[in-house]
Amino acid sequence: MLWDDFINSYWRDWRTGDRSKDKDKLQDQKWLAAWLEQHSLRAELPVKPVELEQLQQLRSLLREAVQKLVQGCPPDGDLLEQLNGYMLRGPVIRQVVWNAEGNMAISFQPQRPDWEQVMAEIASSFAAALVEKETSRFRICENPDCLWVYYDDTRNRSKRYCDDKMCGNLMKVRRFRARKKADMEGNF
Ligand SMILES: [Zn+2]
């Protein structure tokens, strides 16, 4: 999805927690080009410093919104107002079309090939998730060195890590070591 892909453009070294290895992929023009392509969006590259700053602000807004959802706070009027502000700057034309499955669908065609339009599309993707999905399934990976944002679509809502084989496994090993250490300390 566009919205979580965008929030996760800030990358942390989930294995070591070494913050000097943090990578803001929004500053990587090659990554941006591939990302625009992947989401069928158009905007001028390289991104200008002022636009980069706006993108980072939007990313912070969305991450904070997810943090609140994770804590059980429903979206507030302020968030909706801010999302509407972004969406206002990205006009779309509606068309009824045949989709790939041969069904009729409404298509929304972004009208401007610029970063304001891209931000409008991101805000719209997040707004659609708030409306159509279950806000209690928004997640932040429980590995404190990772903090990857994702949507938990497992049946029993039990997905605690972005990836059980990676962060899940790492945290299991850490818990095991902590327990072992506590046991040993208890013996003395
Ligand atoms: Zn993770």
Short mmCIF file of C-alpha atoms and ligand atoms in Angstrom, two decimals:
data_model
loop_
_atom_site.label_atom_id
_atom_site.label_comp_id
_atom_site.label_asym_id
_atom_site.label_seq_id
_atom_site.Cartn_x
_atom_site.Cartn_y
_atom_site.Cartn_z
CA MET A 1 0.00 0.00 0.00
CA LEU A 2 1.14 3.50 -0.73
CA TRP A 3 0.72 4.87 2.81
CA ASP A 4 2.72 2.26 4.74
CA ASP A 5 5.34 2.03 2.02
CA PHE A 6 5.80 5.78 2.41
CA ILE A 7 6.05 5.74 6.23
CA ASN A 8 8.62 2.94 5.99
CA SER A 9 10.85 5.06 3.76
CA TYR A 10 12.71 5.86 6.97
CA TRP A 11 14.83 2.76 7.56
CA ARG A 12 16.43 1.64 10.85
CA ASP A 13 18.99 -1.07 11.37
CA TRP A 14 16.60 -3.51 13.04
CA ARG A 15 19.35 -6.06 13.81
CA THR A 16 21.76 -3.89 15.78
CA GLY A 17 19.81 -0.75 16.62
CA ASP A 18 22.83 1.27 15.45
CA ARG A 19 21.15 4.62 14.76
CA SER A 20 24.15 5.90 12.79
CA LYS A 21 22.99 3.49 10.08
CA ASP A 22 19.53 5.08 9.80
CA LYS A 23 18.63 5.73 6.17
CA ASP A 24 16.11 8.22 4.91
CA LYS A 25 15.26 6.77 1.53
CA LEU A 26 13.43 9.96 0.56
CA GLN A 27 16.91 11.42 0.10
CA ASP A 28 17.85 8.66 -2.33
CA GLN A 29 16.85 9.79 -5.84
CA LYS A 30 17.14 6.28 -7.28
CA TRP A 31 14.87 4.85 -4.61
CA LEU A 32 12.39 7.69 -5.19
CA ALA A 33 12.33 7.09 -8.94
CA ALA A 34 11.61 3.38 -8.45
CA TRP A 35 9.02 4.13 -5.79
CA LEU A 36 7.14 6.64 -8.00
CA GLU A 37 7.17 4.14 -10.83
CA GLN A 38 5.90 1.34 -8.60
CA HIS A 39 2.92 3.43 -7.48
CA SER A 40 2.24 4.92 -10.95
CA LEU A 41 2.97 8.44 -9.72
CA ARG A 42 4.80 11.24 -11.48
CA ALA A 43 6.88 14.07 -10.05
CA GLU A 44 10.05 15.90 -10.90
CA LEU A 45 13.39 14.49 -9.76
CA PRO A 46 15.66 15.33 -8.08
CA VAL A 47 13.28 16.39 -5.33
CA LYS A 48 13.87 20.01 -4.20
CA PRO A 49 14.93 20.60 -0.56
CA VAL A 50 11.65 22.35 0.28
CA GLU A 51 9.63 19.46 -1.20
CA LEU A 52 11.75 16.91 0.65
CA GLU A 53 10.97 18.76 3.88
CA GLN A 54 7.24 18.67 3.10
CA LEU A 55 7.41 14.95 2.37
CA GLN A 56 9.20 14.35 5.67
CA GLN A 57 6.54 16.38 7.50
CA LEU A 58 3.77 14.30 5.95
CA ARG A 59 5.63 11.13 6.91
CA SER A 60 5.88 12.33 10.55
CA LEU A 61 2.18 13.17 10.56
CA LEU A 62 1.26 9.67 9.35
CA ARG A 63 3.66 7.91 11.72
CA GLU A 64 2.29 9.85 14.68
CA ALA A 65 -1.24 9.01 13.55
CA VAL A 66 -0.35 5.30 13.44
CA GLN A 67 1.28 5.57 16.88
CA LYS A 68 -1.97 6.96 18.29
CA LEU A 69 -4.01 4.21 16.62
CA VAL A 70 -1.67 1.59 18.11
CA GLN A 71 -2.26 3.15 21.54
CA GLY A 72 -5.99 2.84 20.96
CA CYS A 73 -6.80 6.51 20.27
CA PRO A 74 -9.20 6.95 17.35
CA PRO A 75 -8.33 9.45 14.58
CA ASP A 76 -9.23 13.01 15.60
CA GLY A 77 -10.61 16.00 13.71
CA ASP A 78 -7.19 17.60 13.51
CA LEU A 79 -5.79 14.62 11.61
CA LEU A 80 -8.70 14.64 9.17
CA GLU A 81 -8.26 18.34 8.60
CA GLN A 82 -4.58 17.88 7.82
CA LEU A 83 -5.26 14.98 5.44
CA ASN A 84 -7.92 17.08 3.70
CA GLY A 85 -5.38 19.88 3.33
CA TYR A 86 -2.99 17.56 1.48
CA MET A 87 -5.75 16.08 -0.67
CA LEU A 88 -6.99 19.52 -1.66
CA ARG A 89 -3.74 20.15 -3.51
CA GLY A 90 -4.01 17.07 -5.73
CA PRO A 91 -6.95 17.16 -8.13
CA VAL A 92 -8.22 13.89 -9.62
CA ILE A 93 -10.59 13.05 -12.44
CA ARG A 94 -13.05 10.22 -11.89
CA GLN A 95 -13.75 7.72 -14.64
CA VAL A 96 -15.67 4.50 -14.79
CA VAL A 97 -13.48 1.83 -16.39
CA TRP A 98 -13.08 -1.93 -16.80
CA ASN A 99 -10.44 -3.19 -14.40
CA ALA A 100 -8.00 -6.07 -14.96
CA GLU A 101 -10.60 -8.61 -13.74
CA GLY A 102 -13.15 -7.37 -16.28
CA ASN A 103 -15.32 -5.64 -13.66
CA MET A 104 -16.41 -2.04 -13.71
CA ALA A 105 -14.56 0.21 -11.31
CA ILE A 106 -14.14 3.89 -10.57
CA SER A 107 -10.67 5.07 -11.41
CA PHE A 108 -9.19 8.23 -9.93
CA GLN A 109 -6.68 9.82 -12.23
CA PRO A 110 -4.20 12.23 -10.63
CA GLN A 111 -3.98 15.38 -12.72
CA ARG A 112 -0.68 17.00 -11.86
CA PRO A 113 2.77 15.49 -12.24
CA ASP A 114 4.22 17.12 -9.12
CA TRP A 115 5.03 16.45 -5.48
CA GLU A 116 1.88 18.11 -4.15
CA GLN A 117 -0.10 15.58 -6.16
CA VAL A 118 2.08 12.76 -4.83
CA MET A 119 1.43 13.93 -1.25
CA ALA A 120 -2.29 14.15 -2.00
CA GLU A 121 -2.22 10.53 -3.21
CA ILE A 122 -0.37 9.41 -0.06
CA ALA A 123 -2.83 11.25 2.19
CA SER A 124 -5.71 9.78 0.22
CA SER A 125 -4.29 6.26 0.56
CA PHE A 126 -4.03 6.73 4.33
CA ALA A 127 -7.52 8.23 4.56
CA ALA A 128 -8.92 5.30 2.57
CA ALA A 129 -7.22 2.87 4.98
CA LEU A 130 -8.78 4.68 7.97
CA VAL A 131 -12.21 4.45 6.34
CA GLU A 132 -12.11 0.98 4.83
CA LYS A 133 -9.81 -0.96 7.14
CA GLU A 134 -9.92 -1.74 10.86
CA THR A 135 -7.94 0.89 12.74
CA SER A 136 -7.27 -1.66 15.51
CA ARG A 137 -5.15 -3.62 13.03
CA PHE A 138 -2.61 -0.90 12.34
CA ARG A 139 0.72 -1.98 13.83
CA ILE A 140 4.24 -0.85 14.60
CA CYS A 141 6.78 -3.67 14.80
CA GLU A 142 7.48 -4.45 18.47
CA ASN A 143 11.21 -4.65 17.87
CA PRO A 144 12.19 -1.20 19.26
CA ASP A 145 15.07 -1.04 16.77
CA CYS A 146 12.77 -1.61 13.80
CA LEU A 147 9.45 0.25 14.24
CA TRP A 148 8.26 -0.84 10.78
CA VAL A 149 4.64 0.13 10.16
CA TYR A 150 2.23 -2.48 8.76
CA TYR A 151 -1.36 -3.63 8.67
CA ASP A 152 -2.12 -6.84 10.55
CA ASP A 153 -4.39 -8.90 8.33
CA THR A 154 -3.92 -12.17 10.21
CA ARG A 155 -7.13 -13.85 11.29
CA ASN A 156 -6.42 -13.72 15.03
CA ARG A 157 -4.80 -10.25 14.98
CA SER A 158 -1.63 -11.68 16.46
CA LYS A 159 1.07 -10.22 14.24
CA ARG A 160 3.49 -8.48 16.60
CA TYR A 161 6.46 -8.10 14.29
CA CYS A 162 6.91 -6.89 10.73
CA ASP A 163 8.38 -10.29 9.92
CA ASP A 164 8.36 -13.30 12.24
CA LYS A 165 11.49 -14.77 10.65
CA MET A 166 13.44 -11.55 11.11
CA CYS A 167 12.31 -9.28 13.96
CA GLY A 168 10.22 -12.01 15.59
CA ASN A 169 13.14 -14.39 15.73
CA LEU A 170 15.57 -11.71 16.89
CA MET A 171 13.29 -10.75 19.78
CA LYS A 172 12.83 -14.38 20.76
CA VAL A 173 16.60 -14.79 21.01
CA ARG A 174 16.85 -11.56 23.04
CA ARG A 175 14.14 -12.68 25.46
CA PHE A 176 15.86 -16.04 25.85
CA ARG A 177 19.22 -14.38 26.61
CA ALA A 178 17.62 -11.96 29.09
CA ARG A 179 15.94 -14.86 30.89
CA LYS A 180 19.16 -16.83 31.00
CA LYS A 181 21.02 -13.82 32.37
CA ALA A 182 18.34 -13.24 35.02
CA ASP A 183 18.50 -16.94 36.01
CA MET A 184 22.26 -16.82 36.40
CA GLU A 185 22.10 -13.64 38.44
CA GLY A 186 19.49 -15.28 40.65
CA ASN A 187 21.97 -18.05 41.47
CA PHE A 188 24.47 -15.72 43.12
ZN ZN B 1 10.45 -5.33 12.50
#
